[in-house]
Short mmCIF file of C-alpha atoms and ligand atoms in Angstrom, two decimals:
data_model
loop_
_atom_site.label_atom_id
_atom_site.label_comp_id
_atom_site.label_asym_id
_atom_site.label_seq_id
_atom_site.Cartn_x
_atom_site.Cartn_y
_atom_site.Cartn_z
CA UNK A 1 51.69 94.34 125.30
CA UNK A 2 53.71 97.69 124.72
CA UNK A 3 54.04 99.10 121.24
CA UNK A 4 57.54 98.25 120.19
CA UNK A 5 58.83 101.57 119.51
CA UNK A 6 62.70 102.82 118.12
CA UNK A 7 64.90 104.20 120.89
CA UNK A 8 64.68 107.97 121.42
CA UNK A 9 67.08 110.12 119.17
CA UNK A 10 67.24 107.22 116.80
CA UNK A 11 65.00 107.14 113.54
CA UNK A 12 63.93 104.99 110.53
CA UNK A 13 64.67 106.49 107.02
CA UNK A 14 61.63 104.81 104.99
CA UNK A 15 62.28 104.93 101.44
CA UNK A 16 61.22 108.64 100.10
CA UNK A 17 63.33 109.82 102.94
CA UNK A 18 66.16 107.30 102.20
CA UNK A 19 66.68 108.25 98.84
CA UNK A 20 67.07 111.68 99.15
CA UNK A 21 70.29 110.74 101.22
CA UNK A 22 71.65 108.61 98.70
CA UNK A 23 71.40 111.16 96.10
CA UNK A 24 73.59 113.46 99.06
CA UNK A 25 75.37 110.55 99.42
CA UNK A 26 75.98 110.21 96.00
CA UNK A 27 76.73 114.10 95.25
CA UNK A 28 79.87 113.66 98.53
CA UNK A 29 81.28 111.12 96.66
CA UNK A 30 82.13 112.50 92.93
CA UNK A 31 83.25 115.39 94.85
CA UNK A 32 85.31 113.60 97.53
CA UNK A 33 86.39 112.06 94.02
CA UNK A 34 87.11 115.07 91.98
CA UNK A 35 89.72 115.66 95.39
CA UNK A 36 91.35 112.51 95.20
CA UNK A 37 90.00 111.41 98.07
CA UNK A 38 88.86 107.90 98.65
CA UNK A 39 86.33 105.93 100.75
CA UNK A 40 87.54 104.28 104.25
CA UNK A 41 85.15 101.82 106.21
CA UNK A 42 85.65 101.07 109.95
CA UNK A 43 83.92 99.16 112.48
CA UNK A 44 81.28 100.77 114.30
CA UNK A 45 82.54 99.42 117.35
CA UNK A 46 85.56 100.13 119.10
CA UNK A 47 87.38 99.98 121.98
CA UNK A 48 86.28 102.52 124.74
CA UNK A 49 89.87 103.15 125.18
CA UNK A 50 90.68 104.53 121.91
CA UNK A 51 88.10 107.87 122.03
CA UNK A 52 89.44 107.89 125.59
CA UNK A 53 93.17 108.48 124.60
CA UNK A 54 92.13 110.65 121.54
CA UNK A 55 89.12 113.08 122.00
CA UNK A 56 90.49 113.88 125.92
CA UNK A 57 89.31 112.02 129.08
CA UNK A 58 87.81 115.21 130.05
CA UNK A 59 86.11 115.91 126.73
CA UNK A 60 82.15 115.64 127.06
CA UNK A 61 81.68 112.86 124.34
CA UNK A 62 84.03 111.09 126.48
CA UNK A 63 82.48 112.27 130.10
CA UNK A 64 79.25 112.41 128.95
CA UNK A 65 78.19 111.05 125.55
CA UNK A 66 79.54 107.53 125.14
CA UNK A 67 77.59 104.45 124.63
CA UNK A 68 79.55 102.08 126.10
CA UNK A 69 79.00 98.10 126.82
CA UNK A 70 81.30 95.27 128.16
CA UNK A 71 81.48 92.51 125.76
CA UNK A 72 81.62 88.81 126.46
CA UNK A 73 85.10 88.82 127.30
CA UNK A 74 84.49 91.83 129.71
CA UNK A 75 86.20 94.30 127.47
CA UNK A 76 84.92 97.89 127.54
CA UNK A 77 83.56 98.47 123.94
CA UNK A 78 82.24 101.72 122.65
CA UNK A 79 79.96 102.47 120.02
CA UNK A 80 81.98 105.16 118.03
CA UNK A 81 80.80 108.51 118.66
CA UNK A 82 82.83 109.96 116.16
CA UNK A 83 85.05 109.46 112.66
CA UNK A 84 88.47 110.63 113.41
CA UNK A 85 89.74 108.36 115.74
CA UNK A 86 88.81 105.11 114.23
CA UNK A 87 90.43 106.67 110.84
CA UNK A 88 93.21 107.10 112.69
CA UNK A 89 93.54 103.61 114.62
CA UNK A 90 93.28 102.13 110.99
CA UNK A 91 95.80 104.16 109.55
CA UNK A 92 98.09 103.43 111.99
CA UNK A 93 97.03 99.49 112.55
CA UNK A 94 97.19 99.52 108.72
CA UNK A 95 101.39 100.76 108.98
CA UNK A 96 100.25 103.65 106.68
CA UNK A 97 102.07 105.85 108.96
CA UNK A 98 105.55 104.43 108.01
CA UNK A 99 105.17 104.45 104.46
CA UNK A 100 105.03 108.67 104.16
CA UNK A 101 103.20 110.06 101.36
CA UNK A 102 99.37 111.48 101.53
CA UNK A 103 96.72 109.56 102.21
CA UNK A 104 93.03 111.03 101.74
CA UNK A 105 89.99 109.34 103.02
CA UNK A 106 86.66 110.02 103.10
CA UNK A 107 83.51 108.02 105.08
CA UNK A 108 79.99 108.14 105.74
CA UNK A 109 78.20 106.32 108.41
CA UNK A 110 76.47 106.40 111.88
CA UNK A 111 78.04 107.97 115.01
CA UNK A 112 76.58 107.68 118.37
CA UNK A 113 76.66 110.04 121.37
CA UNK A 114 74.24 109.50 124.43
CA UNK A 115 72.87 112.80 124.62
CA UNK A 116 69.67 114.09 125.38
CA UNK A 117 67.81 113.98 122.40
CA UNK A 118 66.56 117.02 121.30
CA UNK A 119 65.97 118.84 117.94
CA UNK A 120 69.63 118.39 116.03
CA UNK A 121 71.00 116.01 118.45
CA UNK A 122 70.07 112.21 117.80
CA UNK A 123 71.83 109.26 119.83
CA UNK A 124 71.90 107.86 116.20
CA UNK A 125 73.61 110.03 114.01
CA UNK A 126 75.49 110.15 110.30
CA UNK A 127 78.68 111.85 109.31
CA UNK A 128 80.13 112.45 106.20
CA UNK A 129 83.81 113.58 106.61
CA UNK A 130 87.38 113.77 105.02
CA UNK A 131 90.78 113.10 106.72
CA UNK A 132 93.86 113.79 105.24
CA UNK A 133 97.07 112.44 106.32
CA UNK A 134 100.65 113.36 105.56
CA UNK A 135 100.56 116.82 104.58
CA UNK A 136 101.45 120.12 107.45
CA UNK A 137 101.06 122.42 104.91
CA UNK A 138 98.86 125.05 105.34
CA UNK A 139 97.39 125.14 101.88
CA UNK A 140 96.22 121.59 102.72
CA UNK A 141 93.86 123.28 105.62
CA UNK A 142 92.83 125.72 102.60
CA UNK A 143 91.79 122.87 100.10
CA UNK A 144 89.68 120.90 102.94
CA UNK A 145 88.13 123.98 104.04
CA UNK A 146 87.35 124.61 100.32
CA UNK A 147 86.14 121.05 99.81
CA UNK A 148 83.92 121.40 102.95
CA UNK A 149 82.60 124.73 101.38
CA UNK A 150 81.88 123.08 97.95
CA UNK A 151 80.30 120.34 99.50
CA UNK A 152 77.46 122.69 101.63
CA UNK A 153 77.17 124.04 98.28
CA UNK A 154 76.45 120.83 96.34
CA UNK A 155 74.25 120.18 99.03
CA UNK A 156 72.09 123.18 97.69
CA UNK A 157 72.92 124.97 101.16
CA UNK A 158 74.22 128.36 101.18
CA UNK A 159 73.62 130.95 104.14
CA UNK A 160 75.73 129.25 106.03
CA UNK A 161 78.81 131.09 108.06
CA UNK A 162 82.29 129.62 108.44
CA UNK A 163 84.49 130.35 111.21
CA UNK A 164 88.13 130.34 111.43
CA UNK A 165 90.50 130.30 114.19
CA UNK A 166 93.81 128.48 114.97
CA UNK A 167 94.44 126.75 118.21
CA UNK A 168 98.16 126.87 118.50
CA UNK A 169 100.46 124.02 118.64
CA UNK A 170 100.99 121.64 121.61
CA UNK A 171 103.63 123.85 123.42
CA UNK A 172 100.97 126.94 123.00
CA UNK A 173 98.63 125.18 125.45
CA UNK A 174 99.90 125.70 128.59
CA UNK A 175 99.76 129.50 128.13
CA UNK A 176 96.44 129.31 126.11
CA UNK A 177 94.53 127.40 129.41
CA UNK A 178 96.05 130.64 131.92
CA UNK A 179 95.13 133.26 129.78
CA UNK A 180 91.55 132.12 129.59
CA UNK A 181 91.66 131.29 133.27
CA UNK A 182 92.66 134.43 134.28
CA UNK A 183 90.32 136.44 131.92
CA UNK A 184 87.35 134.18 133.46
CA UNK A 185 88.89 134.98 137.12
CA UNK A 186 86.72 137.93 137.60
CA UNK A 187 83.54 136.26 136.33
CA UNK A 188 84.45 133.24 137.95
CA UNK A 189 81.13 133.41 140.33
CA UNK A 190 78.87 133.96 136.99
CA UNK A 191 79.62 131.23 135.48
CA UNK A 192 77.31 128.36 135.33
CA UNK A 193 77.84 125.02 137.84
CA UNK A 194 79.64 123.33 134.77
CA UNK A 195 81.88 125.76 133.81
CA UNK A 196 82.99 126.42 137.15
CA UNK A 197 83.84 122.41 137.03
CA UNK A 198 85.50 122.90 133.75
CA UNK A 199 87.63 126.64 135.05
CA UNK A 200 89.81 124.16 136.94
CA UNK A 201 89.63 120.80 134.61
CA UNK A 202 88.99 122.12 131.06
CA UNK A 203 88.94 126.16 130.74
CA UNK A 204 89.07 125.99 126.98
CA UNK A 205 86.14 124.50 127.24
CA UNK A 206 84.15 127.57 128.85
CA UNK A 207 84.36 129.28 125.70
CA UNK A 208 82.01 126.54 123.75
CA UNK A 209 79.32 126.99 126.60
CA UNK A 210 75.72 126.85 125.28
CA UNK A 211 74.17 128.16 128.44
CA UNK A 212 72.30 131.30 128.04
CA UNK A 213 72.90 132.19 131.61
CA UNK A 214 76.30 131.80 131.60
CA UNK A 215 78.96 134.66 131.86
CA UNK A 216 80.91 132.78 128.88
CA UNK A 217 78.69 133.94 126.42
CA UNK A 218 79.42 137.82 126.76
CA UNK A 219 83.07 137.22 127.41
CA UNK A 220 85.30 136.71 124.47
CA UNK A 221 89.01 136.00 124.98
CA UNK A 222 91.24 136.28 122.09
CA UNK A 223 92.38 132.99 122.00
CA UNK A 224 95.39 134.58 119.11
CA UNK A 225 97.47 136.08 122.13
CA UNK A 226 98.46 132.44 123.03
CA UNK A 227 99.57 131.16 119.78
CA UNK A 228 103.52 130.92 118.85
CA UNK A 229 104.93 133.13 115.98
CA UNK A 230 105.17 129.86 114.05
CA UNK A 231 101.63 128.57 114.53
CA UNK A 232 100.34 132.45 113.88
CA UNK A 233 102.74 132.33 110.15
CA UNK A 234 101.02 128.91 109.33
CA UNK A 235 97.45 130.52 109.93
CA UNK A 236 97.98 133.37 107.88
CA UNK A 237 99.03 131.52 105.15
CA UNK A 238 95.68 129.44 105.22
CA UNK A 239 94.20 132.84 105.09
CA UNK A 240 96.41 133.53 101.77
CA UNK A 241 95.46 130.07 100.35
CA UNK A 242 92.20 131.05 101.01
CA UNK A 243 92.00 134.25 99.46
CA UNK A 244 94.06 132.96 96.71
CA UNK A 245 91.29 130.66 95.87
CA UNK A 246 88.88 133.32 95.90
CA UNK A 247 87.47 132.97 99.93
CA UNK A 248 86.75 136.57 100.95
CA UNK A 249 87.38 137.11 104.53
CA UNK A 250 84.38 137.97 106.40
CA UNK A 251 81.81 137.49 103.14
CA UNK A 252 82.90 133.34 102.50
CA UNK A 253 84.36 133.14 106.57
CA UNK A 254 84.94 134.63 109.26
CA UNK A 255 87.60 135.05 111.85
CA UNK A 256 86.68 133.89 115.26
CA UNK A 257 89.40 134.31 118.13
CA UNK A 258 87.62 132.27 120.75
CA UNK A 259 86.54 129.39 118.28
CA UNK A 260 87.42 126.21 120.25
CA UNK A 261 86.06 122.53 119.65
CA UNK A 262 84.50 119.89 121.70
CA UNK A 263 87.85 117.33 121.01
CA UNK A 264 91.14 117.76 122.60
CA UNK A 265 93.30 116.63 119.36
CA UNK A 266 93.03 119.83 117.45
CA UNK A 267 96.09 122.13 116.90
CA UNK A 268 96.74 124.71 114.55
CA UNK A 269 93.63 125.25 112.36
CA UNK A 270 90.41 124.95 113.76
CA UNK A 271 87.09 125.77 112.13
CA UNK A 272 83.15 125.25 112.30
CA UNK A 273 80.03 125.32 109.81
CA UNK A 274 77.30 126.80 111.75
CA UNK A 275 73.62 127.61 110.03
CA UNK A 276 71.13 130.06 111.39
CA UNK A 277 68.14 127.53 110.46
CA UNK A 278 69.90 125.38 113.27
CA UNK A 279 69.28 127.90 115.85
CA UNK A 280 69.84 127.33 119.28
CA UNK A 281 72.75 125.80 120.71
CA UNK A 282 73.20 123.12 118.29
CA UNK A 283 73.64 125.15 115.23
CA UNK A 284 77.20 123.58 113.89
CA UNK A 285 76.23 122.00 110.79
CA UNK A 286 79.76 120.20 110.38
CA UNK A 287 83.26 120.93 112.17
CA UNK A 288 86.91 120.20 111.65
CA UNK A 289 90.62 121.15 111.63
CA UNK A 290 93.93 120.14 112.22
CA UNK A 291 95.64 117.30 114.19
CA UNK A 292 99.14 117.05 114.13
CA UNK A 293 100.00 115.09 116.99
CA UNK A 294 96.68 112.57 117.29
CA UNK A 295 98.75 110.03 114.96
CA UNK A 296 101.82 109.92 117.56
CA UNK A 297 99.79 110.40 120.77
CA UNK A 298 97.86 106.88 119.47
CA UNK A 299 101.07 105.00 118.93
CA UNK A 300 101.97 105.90 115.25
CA UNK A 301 104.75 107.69 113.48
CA UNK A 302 103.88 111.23 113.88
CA UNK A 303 102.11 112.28 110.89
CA UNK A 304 100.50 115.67 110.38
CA UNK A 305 96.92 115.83 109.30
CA UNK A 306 93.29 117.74 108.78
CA UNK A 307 90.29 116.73 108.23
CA UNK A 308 86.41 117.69 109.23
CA UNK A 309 82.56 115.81 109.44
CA UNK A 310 79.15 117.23 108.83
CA UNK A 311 76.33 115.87 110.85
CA UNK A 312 73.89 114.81 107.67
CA UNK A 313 70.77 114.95 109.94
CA UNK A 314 71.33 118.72 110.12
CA UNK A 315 71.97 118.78 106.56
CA UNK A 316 68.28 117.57 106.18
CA UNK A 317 67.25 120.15 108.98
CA UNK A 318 68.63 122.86 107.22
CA UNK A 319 67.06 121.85 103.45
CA UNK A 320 63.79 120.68 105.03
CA UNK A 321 63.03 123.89 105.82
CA UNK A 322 64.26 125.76 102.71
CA UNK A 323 62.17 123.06 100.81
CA UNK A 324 59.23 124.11 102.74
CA UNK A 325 59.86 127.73 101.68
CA UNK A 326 58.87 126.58 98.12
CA UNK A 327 61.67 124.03 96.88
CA UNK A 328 60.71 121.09 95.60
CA UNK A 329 62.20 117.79 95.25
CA UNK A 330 61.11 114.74 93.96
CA UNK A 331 60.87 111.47 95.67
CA UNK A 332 61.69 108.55 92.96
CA UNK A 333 59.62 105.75 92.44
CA UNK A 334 59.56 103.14 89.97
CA UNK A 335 59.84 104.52 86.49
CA UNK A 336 56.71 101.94 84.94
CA UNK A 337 54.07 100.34 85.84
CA UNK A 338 53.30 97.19 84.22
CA UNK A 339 49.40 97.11 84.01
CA UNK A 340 48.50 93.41 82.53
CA UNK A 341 44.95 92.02 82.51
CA UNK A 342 44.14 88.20 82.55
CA UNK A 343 46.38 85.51 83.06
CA UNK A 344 48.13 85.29 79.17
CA UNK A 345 48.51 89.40 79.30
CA UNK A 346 50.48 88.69 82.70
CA UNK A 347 52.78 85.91 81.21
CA UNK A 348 53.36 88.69 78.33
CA UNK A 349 53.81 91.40 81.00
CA UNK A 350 56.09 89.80 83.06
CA UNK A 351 57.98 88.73 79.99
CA UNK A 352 58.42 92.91 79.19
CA UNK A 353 59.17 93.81 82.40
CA UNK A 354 62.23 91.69 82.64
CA UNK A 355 63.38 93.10 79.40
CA UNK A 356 62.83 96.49 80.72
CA UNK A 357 64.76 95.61 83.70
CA UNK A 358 67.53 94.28 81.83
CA UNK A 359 67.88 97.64 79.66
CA UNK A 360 68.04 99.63 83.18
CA UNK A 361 64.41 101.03 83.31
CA UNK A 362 62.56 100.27 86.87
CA UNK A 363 59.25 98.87 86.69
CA UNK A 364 56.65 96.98 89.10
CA UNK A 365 53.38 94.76 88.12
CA UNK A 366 50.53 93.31 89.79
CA UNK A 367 50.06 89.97 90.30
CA UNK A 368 46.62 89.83 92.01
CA UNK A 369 44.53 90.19 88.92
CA UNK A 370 43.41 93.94 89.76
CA UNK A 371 41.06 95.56 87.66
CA UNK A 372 42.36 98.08 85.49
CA UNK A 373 41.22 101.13 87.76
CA UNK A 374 42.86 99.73 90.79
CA UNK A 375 46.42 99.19 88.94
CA UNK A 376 46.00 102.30 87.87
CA UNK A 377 45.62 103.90 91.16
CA UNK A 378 48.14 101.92 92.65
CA UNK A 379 50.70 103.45 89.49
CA UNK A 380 49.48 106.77 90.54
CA UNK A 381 50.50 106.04 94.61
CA UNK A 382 54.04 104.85 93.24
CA UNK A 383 54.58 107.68 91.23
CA UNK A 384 55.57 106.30 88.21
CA UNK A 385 55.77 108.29 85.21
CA UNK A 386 54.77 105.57 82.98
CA UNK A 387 52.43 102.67 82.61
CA UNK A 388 52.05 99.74 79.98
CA UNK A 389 48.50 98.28 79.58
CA UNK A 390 48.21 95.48 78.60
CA UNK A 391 44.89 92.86 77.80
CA UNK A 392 43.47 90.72 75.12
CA UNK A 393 43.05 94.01 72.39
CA UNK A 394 46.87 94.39 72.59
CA UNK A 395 48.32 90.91 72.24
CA UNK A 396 45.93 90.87 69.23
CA UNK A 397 47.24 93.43 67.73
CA UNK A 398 51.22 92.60 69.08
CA UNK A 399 50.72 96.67 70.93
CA UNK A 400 50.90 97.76 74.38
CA UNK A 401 49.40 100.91 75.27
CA UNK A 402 51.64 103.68 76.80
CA UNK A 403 50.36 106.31 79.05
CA UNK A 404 52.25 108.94 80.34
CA UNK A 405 50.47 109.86 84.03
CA UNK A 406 51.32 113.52 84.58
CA UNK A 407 49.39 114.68 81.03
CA UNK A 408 47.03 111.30 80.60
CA UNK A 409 48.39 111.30 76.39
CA UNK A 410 47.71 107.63 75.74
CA UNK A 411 49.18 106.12 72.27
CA UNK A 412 49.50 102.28 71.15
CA UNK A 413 53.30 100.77 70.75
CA UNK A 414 54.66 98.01 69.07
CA UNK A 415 55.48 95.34 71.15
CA UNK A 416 59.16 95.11 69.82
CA UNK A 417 59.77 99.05 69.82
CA UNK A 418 58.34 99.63 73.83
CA UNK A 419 61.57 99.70 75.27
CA UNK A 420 63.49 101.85 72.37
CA UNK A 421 60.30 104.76 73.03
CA UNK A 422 60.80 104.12 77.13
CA UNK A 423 64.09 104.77 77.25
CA UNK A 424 63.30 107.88 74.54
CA UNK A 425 60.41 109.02 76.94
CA UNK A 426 62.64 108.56 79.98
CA UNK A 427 65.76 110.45 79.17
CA UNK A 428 63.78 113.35 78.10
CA UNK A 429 62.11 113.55 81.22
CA UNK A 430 64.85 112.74 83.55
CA UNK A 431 66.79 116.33 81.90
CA UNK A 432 64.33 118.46 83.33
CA UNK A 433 63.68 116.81 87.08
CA UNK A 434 65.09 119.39 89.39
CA UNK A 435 65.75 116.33 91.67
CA UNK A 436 68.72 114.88 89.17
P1 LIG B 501 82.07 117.26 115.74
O1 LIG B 501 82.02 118.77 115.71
O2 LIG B 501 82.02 116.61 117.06
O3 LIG B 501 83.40 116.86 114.98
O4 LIG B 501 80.91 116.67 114.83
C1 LIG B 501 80.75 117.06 113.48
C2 LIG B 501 79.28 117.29 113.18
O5 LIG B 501 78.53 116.12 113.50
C3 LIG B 501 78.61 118.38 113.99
O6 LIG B 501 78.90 119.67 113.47
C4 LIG B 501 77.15 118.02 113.84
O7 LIG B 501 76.64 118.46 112.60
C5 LIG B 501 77.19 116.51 113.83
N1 LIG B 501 76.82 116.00 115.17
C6 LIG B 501 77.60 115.85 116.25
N2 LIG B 501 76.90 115.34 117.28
C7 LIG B 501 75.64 115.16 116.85
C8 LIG B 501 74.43 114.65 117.43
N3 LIG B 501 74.38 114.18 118.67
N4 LIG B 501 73.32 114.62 116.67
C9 LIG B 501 73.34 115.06 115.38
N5 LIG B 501 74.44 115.53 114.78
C10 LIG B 501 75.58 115.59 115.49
C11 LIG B 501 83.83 115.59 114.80
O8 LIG B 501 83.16 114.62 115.01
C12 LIG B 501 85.22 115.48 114.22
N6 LIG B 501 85.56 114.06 114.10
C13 LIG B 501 85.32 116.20 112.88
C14 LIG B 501 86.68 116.10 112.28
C15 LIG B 501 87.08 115.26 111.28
N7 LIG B 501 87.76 116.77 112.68
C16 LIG B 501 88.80 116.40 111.93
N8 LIG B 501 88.40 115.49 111.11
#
């Protein structure tokens, strides 16, 4: 029989690994908070149609990268490959969009793109992003770009280089595809096979190229040139906002002119998180930006709005490999070990560690009669700080003994006082683990 085995670019998070990402997890959401924004759930399946009408039938997650199945009643279903849409299907399905006002959401979950895997790029993957409806103003590009800086930070990831550009509005388009047509016309031959596709389908598209060979890469064009006086007034004042909230231009971000994205529905504002730990071509730790008309193109009342995602497996990528430059975290688990010998020390044991449970302290026991060495060992695997031991000497005496692993001190406790000098022990130690 063949090992069963989990499907390439997909992985298991076993506990250790699974609890660093709820403390992330954790650390988005009293920011998200501290922003007023507020947690949105959608269904991880969707109709294929809806990423077809928003990201752009000839964007790549669309051509390229969706999972896609026909469901019993031979509808064409997709497994979402991204946040945004699905945010915005719910706000309009929802009638948010005729009510005015803001409305700020965050969510975290799994995306999925059918990709290659490679290092960076999982089938499988989890974003954590924001979207923000209601708002044009340009200080509302400042504060998400802000919140998407403070939230790297957080993180405990700096060295990481934001870039700026706006995209125009809808009307700037037209002029925006010629003049990068026509400054790829005499390079046209150099290009690679698929951006000589895209110079006729999707030229904007040419300027995200991660081919080495290609003539993209030393060819810049100032995407600026194509944007309208109004679009170019709303920029610069994300630029003020920015420096207003102490951003310094080319030290905080940078300005990019030929900064495009992989999804059709930007305008205005566009931006990207890249990391040079990434390397390679997948280097964007997160992405985001403006999208003024998605809400009308999908059937709603046209509602202006920004928002942006970071991919959290390249969030691990990136602190992986500062941690293994000397950081350390620590992996949590249970707080005490419960180490009772002989049947009437278990009933006793048992009978603590439910109390300890109740007054929020983690613990674990042994029920297979262990000797004291092995429960001991088994203490030290778990990494538990503390253990109570527990035989015939101490329920004479109405004591448990306490030891505290990392130094070996061993002292007797009163039955009665063990969870008062726990929770004493505890809190003291918890102020001075780098991990909380
Ligand atoms: P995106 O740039 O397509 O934007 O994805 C955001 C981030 O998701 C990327 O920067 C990357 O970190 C991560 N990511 C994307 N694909 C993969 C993959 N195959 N494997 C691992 N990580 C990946 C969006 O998805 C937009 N919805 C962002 C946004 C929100 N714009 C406005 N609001």
């Amino acid at each position: 029989m063949t090992a069963l085995k989990a499907l390439g670019g997909t992985s298991d998070l076993l506990p250790d690994e699974a609890e660093r990402w709820q403390h992330l997890e954790a650390t988005a959401r009293s920011l998200f908070r501290l922003y007023g924004f507020r947690e949105v759930r959608t269904p991880i399946l969707e109709e294929a149609q809806l990423f077809l009408q928003s990201l752009g039938a000839q964007a790549e997650i669309v051509t390229k990268q969706m999972v896609l199945f026909k469901d019993r009643g031979d509808r064409e279903i997709a497994l979402r490959p991204e946040g945004t849409a699905s945010a915005v299907r719910a706000f309009i399905e929802k009638g948010l969009d005729t009510t005015g006002g803001l409305t700020r959401w965050y969510y975290l979950g799994p995306m999925f793109r059918a990709e290659r895997p490679q290092a960076g790029r999982r089938r499988q993957f989890h974003q954590i992003g924001v979207e923000l409806f209601g708002s044009p103003a340009p200080y509302q590009d400042a504060e998400v770009i802000q919140l998407l800086r403070a939230l790297l930070l957080k993180f405990g990831i700096d060295r990481f280089r934001l870039n700026l550009n706006s995209l125009g509005c809808r009307s700037d388009r037209k002029g925006m595809l010629e003049l990068v047509r026509g400054s790829f016309t005499p390079v046209q031959e150099q290009l690679c096979p698929e951006c000589k596709e895209r110079f006729t389908r999707n030229p904007l598209r040419i300027l995200d190229c991660k081919e080495p060979e290609c003539a993209s890469r030393r060819h810049p064009v100032d995407l600026s040139k194509a944007v309208c006086a109004g679009c170019r007034d709303h920029f610069e004042t994300v630029l003020q906002a920015l420096e207003g909230a102490g951003l310094k231009r080319d030290v905080d971000y940078s300005l990019d002119p030929s900064l495009v994205r992989g999804l059709d529905y930007y305008t205005k504002t566009a931006f990207e998180v890249i990391h040079p730990d990434l390397g390679g071509a997948q280097n964007a730790l997160g992405g985001g930006g403006r999208y003024d008309d998605l809400v009308e193109s999908l059937g709603g009342v046209s509602t202006p709005a920004v928002g942006f995602a970071v991919g959290m497996e390249r969030v691990f990528m990136v602190l992986d490999k500062s941690r293994s430059q000397g950081t350390d975290e620590t992996a949590r688990g249970p707080e005490v070990f419960v180490a009772a010998l002989g049947e009437a020390s278990l009933r006793e044991g048992i009978r603590l560690l439910t109390q300890l449970r109740q007054s929020g302290i983690s613990g674990v026991t042994d029920y297979e009669g262990r000797s004291l060495r092995r429960q001991l060992e088994q203490a030290n695997r778990l990494g538990c700080r503390l253990v109570l031991m527990l035989g015939d000497q101490e329920q004479a005496k109405g004591v448990v003994t306490l030891k505290e692993m990392s130094t070996g001190e061993q002292m007797e406790v009163p039955l009665e006082s063990c969870v008062a000098e726990l929770k004493k022990r505890l809190q003291n130690q918890k102020g001075s683990d780098p991990f909380w």
